[in-house]
RNA sequence: GACCCUAUAGCUCAACUGGAUAGAGCAACUGCCUUCUAAGCAGUAGGUUGCAGGUUCGAUUCCUGCUAGGGUCACCA
């Protein structure tokens, strides 16, 4: 808080004056006063008691008197135990509102000259997006907005995993059962169309594995069943065929590549549609089929520098045991690359494309170890960008039954969930009947806005690091601490501002200075409005959109109370009426900005 | 087995990074629409912050040890 910063030197001066003591600024802690106590800002006096032989009350009182006499902004104070509660003058609060109203880009910091890349989404192209992707995508997209507001130049990238055995599984099932059908002939969205074949593969593979297992049990009756089950899984004809297809792909077999291109293009059409519905977009998309070979040069470099070593079979490793980690494989004996090989190469490529100070990977916490190793290797290789790598490790979205598993069909599909939310928004809005004069397109746009607002807020309000629970039995709320509540608050303010403009109400900010008394509800609102830029900064430092989400909720809640308990247009005092309109306008502005950081749209009516 | 997370009200989540009597929402109960949108507001009830120690003026927060759940330790990505 800026007032706190003004007061710190005075506190230092107090101890110098009264006790000839030099106190360092770090020992002085201010915090906002808790709601249940009178005051705005609290100085904690406990830390000084060791140096000064006083009771907490007496020392608090002495500091309070000193601050009061030196700063006109402090109207009064009280001391409870070791807490010195300071109350600001109403004049100061009024001035605070006027000043923030005058700022063009309130809560947007000027450019800091730094570049940051945010990688998120990163889907596989063998199945449609699900709820886990949604958390990832909304986090990444919101974080990009937050970083922009903090003055960074941001590049949003998507790294699509478009190659590998999982893709071949879909391709193989399609070859066998597809009968030349396409998304267009069947009317199925492309990503779902391909995903269906992936499921089909898994089913067939499971059957074939079970049959093989039975055969092996007859052939090797003495063998441990577990060993036989493993053997059957490895030797299933379906899996062998998929592996064969992957080899053909890597050899560049034209018909395999043709099928691969066709099926991926269907998936991309589907993904694009979903991204569009979500309201997210990327500045650049990387494809692993184009990057997976890049890491080999890095492996050569590491070998030459003696950071990596080669085993007898020709495979390449790095020994991280001195860092408390393990030995890690970097290149297979046959010279083909593994996951981390590609990531090493891709990291270089990213930096060449966009020389950034920070590179953020939005990836689930199941990959913590991988990113620890990746960063460490890049540091050992002396990459200038390595220290700027940050793995935004978010927790999984779990169902009451546990983790979502696409193979077992226990995933919450993104398209389905969005559609379901739109349906609820439609139904609920119609019941309320507040927008009966909207035409169809306007109404549908609103349903989309509400559905996505509810979803995004639901997924972003939780600390990203923590796992979260989604219960498909209970639909996402439209009441209470929800996205819809924030949107509703905005719409209510918008109605106020429409009316003010309709009535031709106008005033200049300067005239508001003449006001002398404020209500508690107004002070609380101004206090929150004043915090906004700090919360924007904090959200970036913590890589946590949840900071913005809870701020937006606090703000909406404070406004709702203000709205319910104080009247605007029935307020007899003209000046006060103007002040409340201005306060409403500023609340709407900040609320809209906060929602924007979360990727949520703010409706004018609902 | 080793390492890394997590544990807060019946449920889902907060707690300004060590500060006051641990807060919201949902669910339950009570009030408030003839006045700016009731998708709202106010209130009641609900807690040994997993357990046991320690550090200090002060611990949900830091340290140690347990317990429970999840994850990783793949020539999968």
XYZ file of C-alpha atoms (C1' of nucleotides) in Angstrom:
683
model
C 0.000 0.000 0.000
C 1.419 3.350 -0.973
C 0.391 5.077 2.254
C 2.322 2.459 4.179
C 5.419 3.358 2.223
C 4.990 6.974 3.183
C 4.657 6.025 6.841
C 7.689 3.747 7.084
C 10.262 6.584 7.265
C 8.181 8.274 9.937
C 8.236 5.156 12.060
C 12.015 4.987 11.675
C 12.169 8.649 12.669
C 10.003 7.968 15.707
C 12.446 5.463 17.132
C 15.357 7.746 16.361
C 13.649 10.708 18.059
C 12.225 9.017 21.106
C 14.649 6.191 21.793
C 17.744 7.019 19.774
C 17.314 3.660 18.135
C 17.954 2.879 14.523
C 15.337 0.550 13.135
C 15.693 -0.968 9.708
C 12.771 -0.675 7.333
C 12.502 -4.425 7.026
C 11.477 -4.657 10.671
C 8.412 -2.540 10.026
C 5.408 -4.534 8.907
C 2.149 -2.962 7.897
C -0.904 -4.925 6.934
C -4.429 -4.012 6.033
C -6.666 -3.940 9.047
C -8.919 -6.908 9.523
C -12.558 -6.221 8.884
C -13.670 -6.753 12.464
C -11.482 -3.909 13.749
C -11.770 -0.213 13.172
C -9.117 1.215 10.899
C -7.559 0.868 7.472
C -3.912 0.072 8.057
C -2.289 -1.768 10.924
C 1.244 -1.533 12.252
C 2.375 -4.578 14.200
C 4.313 -3.359 17.217
C 5.424 -6.713 18.672
C 8.770 -6.792 16.852
C 9.893 -3.570 18.581
C 9.235 -4.750 22.116
C 12.603 -6.447 22.391
C 14.401 -3.191 21.799
C 12.130 -0.922 23.756
C 10.987 -1.676 27.265
C 7.358 -0.780 26.950
C 4.032 -2.508 26.981
C 2.642 -3.107 23.490
C -0.264 -0.761 24.249
C 1.891 2.135 25.415
C 4.316 1.833 22.508
C 1.457 1.534 20.028
C -0.158 4.623 21.426
C 3.080 6.598 21.245
C 3.693 5.613 17.627
C 0.059 6.354 16.790
C 0.268 9.863 18.206
C 3.508 10.489 16.381
C 2.109 9.336 13.043
C -1.085 11.309 13.533
C 0.770 14.519 14.175
C 3.090 14.037 11.198
C 0.585 12.906 8.573
C -2.664 14.659 7.788
C -3.868 11.501 5.989
C -4.144 9.717 9.329
C -7.403 10.786 10.902
C -7.278 8.672 14.056
C -5.960 5.479 15.539
C -6.635 2.797 18.141
C -4.456 0.195 19.787
C -5.523 -3.353 20.535
C -2.877 -5.544 22.108
C 0.152 -5.169 19.868
C -1.754 -3.838 16.913
C -1.822 -0.164 16.023
C -4.821 0.457 13.786
C -4.704 3.632 11.735
C -7.736 5.214 10.108
C -7.267 7.305 7.005
C -9.132 10.507 6.477
C -12.084 10.295 4.101
C -10.412 13.000 2.070
C -7.584 10.591 1.344
C -9.996 7.926 0.097
C -11.783 10.392 -2.135
C -8.471 11.547 -3.543
C -7.475 7.922 -4.129
C -10.544 7.299 -6.257
C -10.060 10.483 -8.261
C -6.454 9.611 -8.957
C -7.119 6.109 -10.134
C -9.990 7.360 -12.276
C -7.543 9.647 -14.006
C -5.159 6.846 -14.931
C -5.537 5.712 -18.508
C -4.313 2.145 -18.170
C -4.979 1.398 -14.563
C -3.433 -1.943 -13.648
C -1.395 -2.155 -16.850
C 2.325 -1.696 -16.338
C 4.576 -0.062 -18.907
C 6.846 -2.263 -21.004
C 9.720 -3.777 -19.063
C 11.549 -4.692 -22.241
C 11.456 -8.407 -21.465
C 10.154 -11.204 -23.620
C 8.407 -14.266 -22.315
C 7.168 -17.336 -24.120
C 4.254 -19.317 -22.755
C 3.727 -22.830 -24.027
C 0.381 -24.404 -23.301
C -2.347 -26.685 -24.598
C 0.132 -29.121 -26.194
C -2.402 -31.783 -27.149
C -1.863 -35.179 -28.712
C -3.599 -35.554 -32.050
C -5.158 -38.936 -31.387
C -8.085 -37.812 -29.274
C -10.233 -34.782 -28.492
C -9.557 -32.259 -25.729
C -10.837 -32.947 -22.250
C -11.250 -31.163 -18.933
C -7.559 -31.539 -18.085
C -6.647 -29.686 -21.289
C -9.150 -27.007 -20.373
C -7.394 -26.262 -17.115
C -4.093 -26.171 -18.972
C -5.380 -23.946 -21.767
C -7.214 -21.476 -19.543
C -4.205 -21.249 -17.240
C -1.806 -20.605 -20.094
C -4.053 -18.111 -21.790
C -4.770 -16.206 -18.597
C -1.123 -16.209 -17.596
C -0.224 -14.729 -20.972
C -2.722 -11.908 -20.367
C -1.356 -11.325 -16.885
C 2.227 -11.173 -18.107
C 1.249 -8.708 -20.834
C -0.360 -6.491 -18.210
C 2.927 -6.644 -16.315
C 4.812 -5.169 -19.230
C 6.192 -8.293 -20.861
C 6.136 -8.952 -24.551
C 4.418 -12.327 -24.696
C 4.544 -15.094 -27.280
C 1.893 -17.796 -26.908
C 2.861 -21.116 -28.406
C 1.290 -24.509 -28.784
C 3.473 -27.594 -29.166
C 1.380 -30.232 -30.846
C 2.344 -33.823 -30.361
C 1.404 -35.012 -33.814
C 3.589 -38.084 -34.146
C 4.247 -41.272 -32.301
C 2.752 -44.618 -31.522
C -0.546 -43.200 -30.230
C -1.272 -41.558 -33.586
C -0.474 -44.784 -35.375
C -3.006 -46.585 -33.229
C -5.809 -44.367 -34.515
C -4.485 -44.678 -38.042
C -4.348 -48.454 -37.878
C -7.892 -48.788 -36.576
C -9.081 -46.416 -39.265
C -7.306 -48.411 -41.957
C -9.021 -51.567 -40.794
C -12.480 -50.289 -39.941
C -12.778 -46.831 -41.477
C -14.261 -47.872 -44.815
C -13.260 -44.529 -46.253
C -15.541 -42.584 -43.960
C -14.597 -39.015 -43.103
C -15.761 -36.422 -40.595
C -17.662 -34.820 -43.437
C -19.511 -37.951 -44.535
C -20.372 -38.878 -40.963
C -20.945 -35.396 -39.591
C -18.629 -36.112 -36.658
C -16.230 -33.387 -35.543
C -12.729 -34.260 -36.768
C -10.959 -34.710 -33.440
C -13.774 -36.867 -32.112
C -13.829 -38.850 -35.334
C -10.150 -39.733 -34.965
C -10.530 -40.267 -31.226
C -13.193 -42.873 -31.865
C -10.692 -44.937 -33.815
C -8.196 -44.643 -31.005
C -10.778 -46.078 -28.630
C -11.537 -48.768 -31.166
C -7.864 -49.678 -31.324
C -7.664 -49.969 -27.552
C -10.701 -52.248 -27.495
C -9.389 -54.525 -30.219
C -5.931 -54.557 -28.723
C -7.337 -55.521 -25.365
C -9.282 -58.413 -26.870
C -6.279 -59.651 -28.840
C -4.041 -59.408 -25.786
C -6.495 -61.416 -23.714
C -6.643 -64.147 -26.355
C -2.888 -64.287 -26.571
C -2.652 -64.510 -22.801
C -4.976 -67.533 -22.809
C -2.836 -69.239 -25.462
C 0.362 -68.569 -23.506
C -1.161 -70.015 -20.364
C -1.741 -73.264 -22.258
C 1.692 -73.289 -23.828
C 3.607 -72.295 -20.663
C 1.503 -73.645 -17.770
C 4.384 -73.363 -15.296
C 5.168 -69.727 -15.986
C 4.099 -66.898 -13.691
C 0.815 -65.448 -15.063
C 2.054 -61.902 -14.614
C 5.058 -62.542 -16.801
C 2.796 -64.086 -19.403
C 0.391 -61.149 -19.299
C 3.296 -58.794 -19.913
C 4.525 -60.945 -22.750
C 1.052 -61.015 -24.289
C 0.727 -57.240 -24.021
C 4.065 -56.767 -25.741
C 3.352 -59.243 -28.496
C -0.225 -58.378 -29.294
C -0.619 -58.347 -33.087
C -2.347 -54.976 -32.906
C 0.508 -53.384 -31.057
C 3.100 -54.966 -33.329
C 1.270 -53.641 -36.330
C 1.094 -50.152 -34.855
C 4.823 -50.266 -34.189
C 5.400 -51.410 -37.718
C 3.401 -48.429 -38.910
C 5.478 -46.064 -36.804
C 8.634 -47.424 -38.405
C 7.120 -46.870 -41.840
C 6.235 -43.355 -40.820
C 9.805 -42.667 -39.725
C 11.094 -44.127 -43.001
C 8.890 -41.698 -44.866
C 6.573 -44.246 -46.453
C 4.326 -42.154 -48.750
C 0.991 -43.875 -48.125
C 1.529 -43.887 -44.361
C 2.414 -40.190 -44.445
C -0.595 -39.487 -46.586
C -2.962 -41.135 -44.130
C -1.213 -39.397 -41.233
C -1.595 -35.982 -42.861
C -5.234 -36.576 -43.661
C -6.180 -37.736 -40.195
C -4.211 -34.984 -38.457
C -5.879 -32.374 -40.628
C -9.249 -33.630 -39.403
C -8.049 -33.316 -35.836
C -6.779 -29.780 -36.389
C -10.124 -28.697 -37.778
C -11.725 -30.026 -34.636
C -9.185 -28.410 -32.307
C -9.542 -25.080 -34.071
C -13.278 -25.148 -33.550
C -12.804 -25.851 -29.850
C -10.153 -23.155 -29.399
C -12.465 -20.693 -31.123
C -15.309 -21.579 -28.788
C -12.960 -21.173 -25.841
C -11.836 -17.816 -27.129
C -8.139 -18.677 -27.131
C -5.536 -18.406 -29.827
C -1.808 -18.939 -30.276
C 0.862 -16.812 -31.876
C 2.676 -19.864 -33.137
C 2.198 -23.603 -33.298
C 5.085 -26.054 -33.192
C 4.653 -29.615 -34.393
C 6.738 -32.368 -32.921
C 6.997 -33.992 -36.321
C 9.072 -30.954 -37.242
C 11.088 -30.700 -34.040
C 11.678 -34.283 -32.924
C 14.971 -34.625 -34.787
C 16.428 -31.339 -33.608
C 17.731 -32.622 -30.317
C 20.276 -34.934 -31.874
C 22.655 -32.073 -32.606
C 22.379 -31.032 -28.978
C 23.265 -34.570 -27.941
C 26.371 -34.431 -30.135
C 27.308 -31.126 -28.565
C 26.916 -32.546 -25.058
C 29.062 -35.535 -25.944
C 31.756 -33.295 -27.367
C 31.716 -31.181 -24.224
C 31.927 -34.282 -22.061
C 28.662 -33.540 -20.291
C 26.976 -36.648 -21.706
C 28.457 -40.117 -22.109
C 27.909 -43.055 -24.403
C 27.262 -46.573 -23.165
C 28.592 -49.705 -24.862
C 25.386 -50.253 -26.800
C 25.673 -46.743 -28.259
C 22.931 -45.121 -26.201
C 23.674 -41.655 -24.785
C 23.123 -40.703 -21.140
C 23.694 -37.975 -18.640
C 24.663 -38.739 -15.078
C 22.773 -36.503 -12.661
C 23.438 -38.539 -9.532
C 25.594 -35.759 -8.072
C 22.481 -33.529 -8.251
C 20.478 -36.161 -6.408
C 18.771 -37.337 -9.582
C 19.330 -40.421 -11.709
C 21.049 -41.282 -14.914
C 18.866 -40.187 -17.766
C 18.689 -41.574 -21.274
C 19.021 -38.957 -24.000
C 19.285 -40.997 -27.161
C 18.401 -44.611 -27.854
C 21.028 -47.130 -28.970
C 19.502 -47.152 -32.445
C 19.987 -43.396 -32.643
C 16.325 -42.457 -32.371
C 15.295 -39.678 -30.033
C 13.240 -39.857 -26.866
C 10.971 -37.269 -25.276
C 13.717 -35.226 -23.674
C 15.825 -35.245 -26.842
C 13.097 -33.410 -28.708
C 12.579 -30.993 -25.865
C 16.257 -30.058 -25.863
C 16.099 -29.306 -29.561
C 12.796 -27.508 -29.324
C 14.135 -25.311 -26.536
C 16.922 -24.088 -28.803
C 14.483 -23.539 -31.633
C 12.151 -21.519 -29.444
C 14.975 -19.268 -28.357
C 16.125 -18.779 -31.926
C 12.590 -17.779 -32.910
C 11.985 -15.488 -29.978
C 14.965 -14.587 -27.769
C 13.166 -14.527 -24.450
C 14.190 -13.926 -20.862
C 11.545 -16.291 -19.550
C 10.154 -19.459 -21.030
C 7.135 -20.921 -19.334
C 5.891 -24.458 -19.846
C 2.335 -25.036 -18.702
C 2.464 -28.775 -18.115
C 0.932 -31.058 -15.491
C 2.798 -31.887 -12.293
C 3.254 -35.499 -13.328
C 6.130 -34.154 -15.391
C 7.957 -32.373 -12.581
C 10.945 -34.669 -12.856
C 11.198 -34.281 -16.597
C 11.363 -30.497 -16.434
C 13.805 -30.510 -13.567
C 16.109 -32.604 -15.725
C 15.488 -30.541 -18.857
C 16.396 -27.293 -17.142
C 19.438 -28.813 -15.486
C 20.783 -30.179 -18.769
C 20.290 -26.864 -20.535
C 22.089 -25.127 -17.688
C 24.977 -27.556 -17.935
C 25.126 -26.929 -21.668
C 25.471 -23.244 -20.850
C 22.297 -22.073 -22.563
C 21.721 -18.418 -21.739
C 17.977 -18.926 -21.533
C 18.134 -21.956 -19.215
C 17.728 -20.029 -15.948
C 14.598 -18.411 -17.329
C 12.816 -21.712 -17.812
C 9.852 -22.148 -15.531
C 7.646 -25.179 -15.383
C 4.170 -24.078 -14.361
C 3.344 -27.365 -12.776
C -0.385 -27.526 -12.300
C -2.330 -30.177 -10.460
C -4.513 -32.715 -12.167
C -8.254 -32.366 -12.446
C -9.667 -35.413 -10.745
C -13.082 -37.001 -10.723
C -14.680 -38.501 -7.611
C -13.593 -41.856 -9.061
C -9.986 -40.645 -9.349
C -7.831 -39.576 -12.243
C -9.308 -39.197 -15.703
C -8.173 -41.935 -18.058
C -8.955 -41.687 -21.733
C -8.454 -45.411 -22.252
C -11.115 -46.213 -19.729
C -13.484 -43.627 -21.081
C -13.560 -41.709 -17.797
C -12.762 -38.348 -19.338
C -14.908 -35.245 -19.341
C -14.932 -34.120 -22.950
C -14.302 -30.421 -23.511
C -16.844 -29.942 -26.291
C -19.521 -31.818 -24.377
C -18.915 -29.854 -21.218
C -19.041 -26.513 -23.007
C -22.260 -27.521 -24.736
C -23.782 -28.628 -21.460
C -22.876 -25.317 -19.826
C -24.350 -23.362 -22.724
C -27.533 -25.351 -22.347
C -27.749 -24.540 -18.651
C -27.071 -20.862 -19.341
C -29.783 -20.838 -21.977
C -32.335 -22.466 -19.743
C -31.519 -20.379 -16.695
C -31.565 -17.126 -18.641
C -34.918 -17.946 -20.186
C -36.392 -18.730 -16.797
C -35.315 -15.326 -15.549
C -36.644 -13.612 -18.655
C -34.496 -10.523 -18.377
C -33.359 -10.399 -21.986
C -36.572 -11.206 -23.809
C -35.935 -8.303 -26.176
C -32.627 -9.803 -27.389
C -32.620 -11.270 -30.868
C -31.492 -14.836 -31.290
C -27.858 -14.071 -32.130
C -27.487 -11.730 -29.160
C -29.007 -14.268 -26.822
C -26.807 -17.113 -28.068
C -23.736 -14.917 -27.706
C -24.707 -14.263 -24.110
C -25.190 -17.972 -23.354
C -21.722 -18.673 -24.705
C -20.283 -15.841 -22.667
C -21.877 -17.088 -19.459
C -21.037 -20.738 -20.065
C -17.387 -20.003 -20.689
C -17.236 -17.509 -17.871
C -18.511 -20.143 -15.476
C -16.055 -22.743 -16.766
C -13.007 -20.514 -16.838
C -13.613 -19.106 -13.412
C -14.242 -22.571 -12.020
C -10.907 -23.811 -13.317
C -8.898 -20.677 -12.581
C -10.030 -19.853 -9.083
C -8.054 -22.718 -7.601
C -4.328 -22.344 -6.941
C -2.769 -23.842 -10.095
C -0.324 -25.973 -8.154
C -3.062 -27.854 -6.391
C -5.029 -30.730 -7.805
C -8.728 -30.094 -8.024
C -11.878 -32.119 -8.027
C -14.632 -32.028 -10.595
C -17.871 -33.829 -9.955
C -19.751 -34.452 -13.214
C -22.907 -35.165 -11.222
C -23.072 -31.574 -10.033
C -23.052 -28.954 -12.728
C -20.800 -25.942 -12.310
C -22.575 -23.324 -10.247
C -24.080 -20.092 -11.489
C -24.529 -18.789 -7.961
C -22.161 -17.646 -5.267
C -18.421 -17.614 -5.873
C -18.691 -18.126 -9.630
C -17.863 -16.553 -12.947
C -21.519 -15.803 -13.569
C -21.698 -13.816 -10.339
C -18.857 -11.600 -11.528
C -20.537 -11.132 -14.888
C -23.828 -10.382 -13.198
C -22.229 -7.733 -11.027
C -20.765 -6.143 -14.115
C -24.117 -6.157 -15.876
C -25.744 -4.485 -12.884
C -23.172 -1.711 -12.893
C -23.566 -1.338 -16.634
C -27.284 -0.744 -16.064
C -26.448 2.000 -13.580
C -24.108 3.671 -16.026
C -26.648 3.434 -18.849
C -29.208 5.138 -16.703
C -26.773 7.856 -15.655
C -25.955 8.544 -19.252
C -29.641 8.460 -20.226
C -30.453 11.004 -17.554
C -27.681 13.185 -18.889
C -25.800 13.191 -15.616
C -22.400 14.789 -15.969
C -19.805 16.090 -13.567
C -16.077 16.633 -13.477
C -13.806 14.541 -11.288
C -12.476 17.703 -9.644
C -15.844 18.567 -8.150
C -15.883 15.290 -6.235
C -13.110 16.633 -3.998
C -15.689 18.746 -2.234
C -17.239 15.650 -0.707
C -16.282 15.167 2.930
C -17.929 12.070 4.296
C -18.015 8.547 2.914
C -19.888 5.428 3.956
C -18.063 2.315 5.043
C -19.249 0.424 1.953
C -17.694 3.097 -0.255
C -14.390 3.031 1.573
C -14.180 -0.727 1.269
C -14.684 -0.485 -2.466
C -12.056 2.204 -2.950
C -9.638 0.233 -0.862
C -10.100 -2.799 -3.096
C -9.851 -0.754 -6.283
C -6.588 0.625 -5.032
C -5.154 -2.868 -4.570
C -5.714 -3.926 -8.154
C -2.280 -3.133 -9.647
C -0.532 -4.949 -6.810
C -2.636 -8.005 -7.350
C -1.803 -7.932 -11.062
C 1.868 -7.892 -10.151
C 1.455 -10.622 -7.577
C -0.403 -12.847 -10.044
C 2.574 -12.635 -12.407
C 5.134 -13.264 -9.684
C 3.239 -16.315 -8.486
C 2.229 -17.422 -11.979
C -1.245 -17.692 -10.512
C -4.417 -16.469 -12.222
C -6.185 -17.562 -9.027
C -4.887 -14.348 -7.440
C -6.893 -12.347 -9.969
C -9.902 -14.635 -9.612
C -10.185 -14.154 -5.880
C -9.557 -10.431 -6.243
C -12.370 -10.133 -8.772
C -14.679 -11.985 -6.421
C -13.815 -9.748 -3.473
C -14.422 -6.699 -5.628
C -17.757 -7.942 -6.932
C -18.827 -8.838 -3.422
C -17.934 -5.415 -2.064
C -19.842 -3.785 -4.898
C -22.898 -5.978 -4.401
C -23.036 -4.919 -0.803
C -22.612 -1.267 -1.709
C -25.335 -1.678 -4.319
C -27.767 -3.319 -1.915
C -27.229 -1.016 1.023
C -26.794 2.399 -0.561
C -28.973 4.052 -3.116
C -27.519 5.856 -6.093
C -30.309 7.600 -7.940
C -32.430 8.096 -4.829
C -29.567 9.707 -2.973
C -30.699 13.287 -2.328
C -27.223 14.826 -2.164
C -26.099 15.605 -5.716
C -22.385 15.394 -5.007
C -22.759 12.059 -3.304
C -24.845 10.773 -6.210
C -22.075 11.741 -8.625
C -19.466 10.157 -6.436
C -21.362 6.857 -6.348
C -21.740 6.872 -10.112
C -18.019 7.442 -10.482
C -17.296 4.702 -7.970
C -19.546 2.381 -9.984
C -17.810 3.324 -13.214
C -14.383 2.609 -11.751
C -15.528 -0.681 -10.266
C -16.889 -1.748 -13.636
C -13.645 -0.778 -15.304
C -11.454 -2.719 -12.890
C -13.808 -5.688 -12.834
C -13.784 -5.796 -16.622
C -9.982 -5.616 -16.636
C -9.676 -8.407 -14.073
C -12.109 -10.580 -15.996
C -10.176 -9.888 -19.158
C -7.027 -11.201 -17.475
C -8.931 -14.411 -16.810
C -10.136 -14.561 -20.401
C -13.727 -13.926 -19.323
C -16.018 -11.494 -21.105
C -18.142 -9.002 -19.213
C -21.712 -8.599 -20.506
C -23.566 -5.266 -20.536
C -26.830 -6.987 -19.820
C -27.866 -10.453 -18.705
C 12.593 -49.002 -1.981
C 14.105 -43.648 -3.187
C 12.486 -38.834 -4.300
C 8.511 -35.009 -5.014
C 3.586 -33.077 -3.987
C -0.944 -32.814 -0.946
C -3.893 -32.918 3.861
C -8.119 -26.540 6.544
C -16.178 -26.588 8.145
C -20.510 -32.235 5.625
C -18.653 -30.841 0.200
C -15.498 -27.385 -3.082
C -11.884 -23.819 -2.114
C -9.308 -19.076 0.596
C -6.090 -17.163 4.237
C -1.997 -10.659 1.797
C 4.035 -15.464 2.498
C 5.063 -15.755 10.630
C 0.256 -11.818 13.038
C -5.518 -10.327 16.041
C -11.454 -14.197 17.229
C -8.763 -19.310 10.478
C -12.508 -16.867 5.936
C -15.872 -17.584 1.281
C -19.230 -20.485 -1.780
C -22.406 -24.862 -1.984
C -25.740 -27.723 1.094
C -29.247 -26.489 5.938
C -32.047 -22.762 8.586
C -34.019 -17.183 9.228
C -35.109 -12.421 7.260
C -35.178 -8.804 2.697
C -38.258 -7.634 -4.158
C -44.483 -1.386 -4.730
C -37.482 1.733 -4.818
C -31.069 1.433 -9.517
C -31.186 -6.536 -12.458
C -33.212 -11.324 -6.012
C -27.998 -15.053 -11.223
C -28.569 -10.542 -5.345
C -28.090 -8.685 0.115
C -28.050 -9.509 5.486
C -27.985 -13.177 9.339
C -27.797 -18.314 12.183
C -25.294 -22.860 12.521
C -20.891 -25.542 11.149
C -13.208 -26.014 12.950
C -8.434 -29.649 18.191
C -6.077 -26.524 10.347
C -4.296 -35.276 9.477
C -1.342 -36.820 14.324
C 2.939 -35.852 17.859
C 6.835 -32.805 19.072
C 10.053 -28.338 18.209
C 11.517 -23.070 16.918
C 9.141 -17.708 19.259
C 6.121 -12.574 21.850
C 2.818 -15.305 18.109
C 2.510 -21.229 13.718
C -2.653 -23.260 8.965
C 2.186 -20.997 7.429
C 9.011 -22.641 9.270
C 11.792 -27.501 11.205
C 11.699 -32.948 12.705
C 9.117 -37.570 13.095
C 4.793 -40.327 12.110
C -0.186 -41.438 9.290
C -3.124 -41.236 4.872
C -3.759 -40.063 -0.365
C -1.516 -38.829 -5.178
C 2.682 -38.546 -8.487
C 7.577 -39.757 -10.456
C 11.821 -42.937 -10.643
C 10.119 -45.997 -18.921
C 14.796 -47.088 -24.669
C 5.951 -43.787 -23.513
C 4.970 -38.621 -24.477
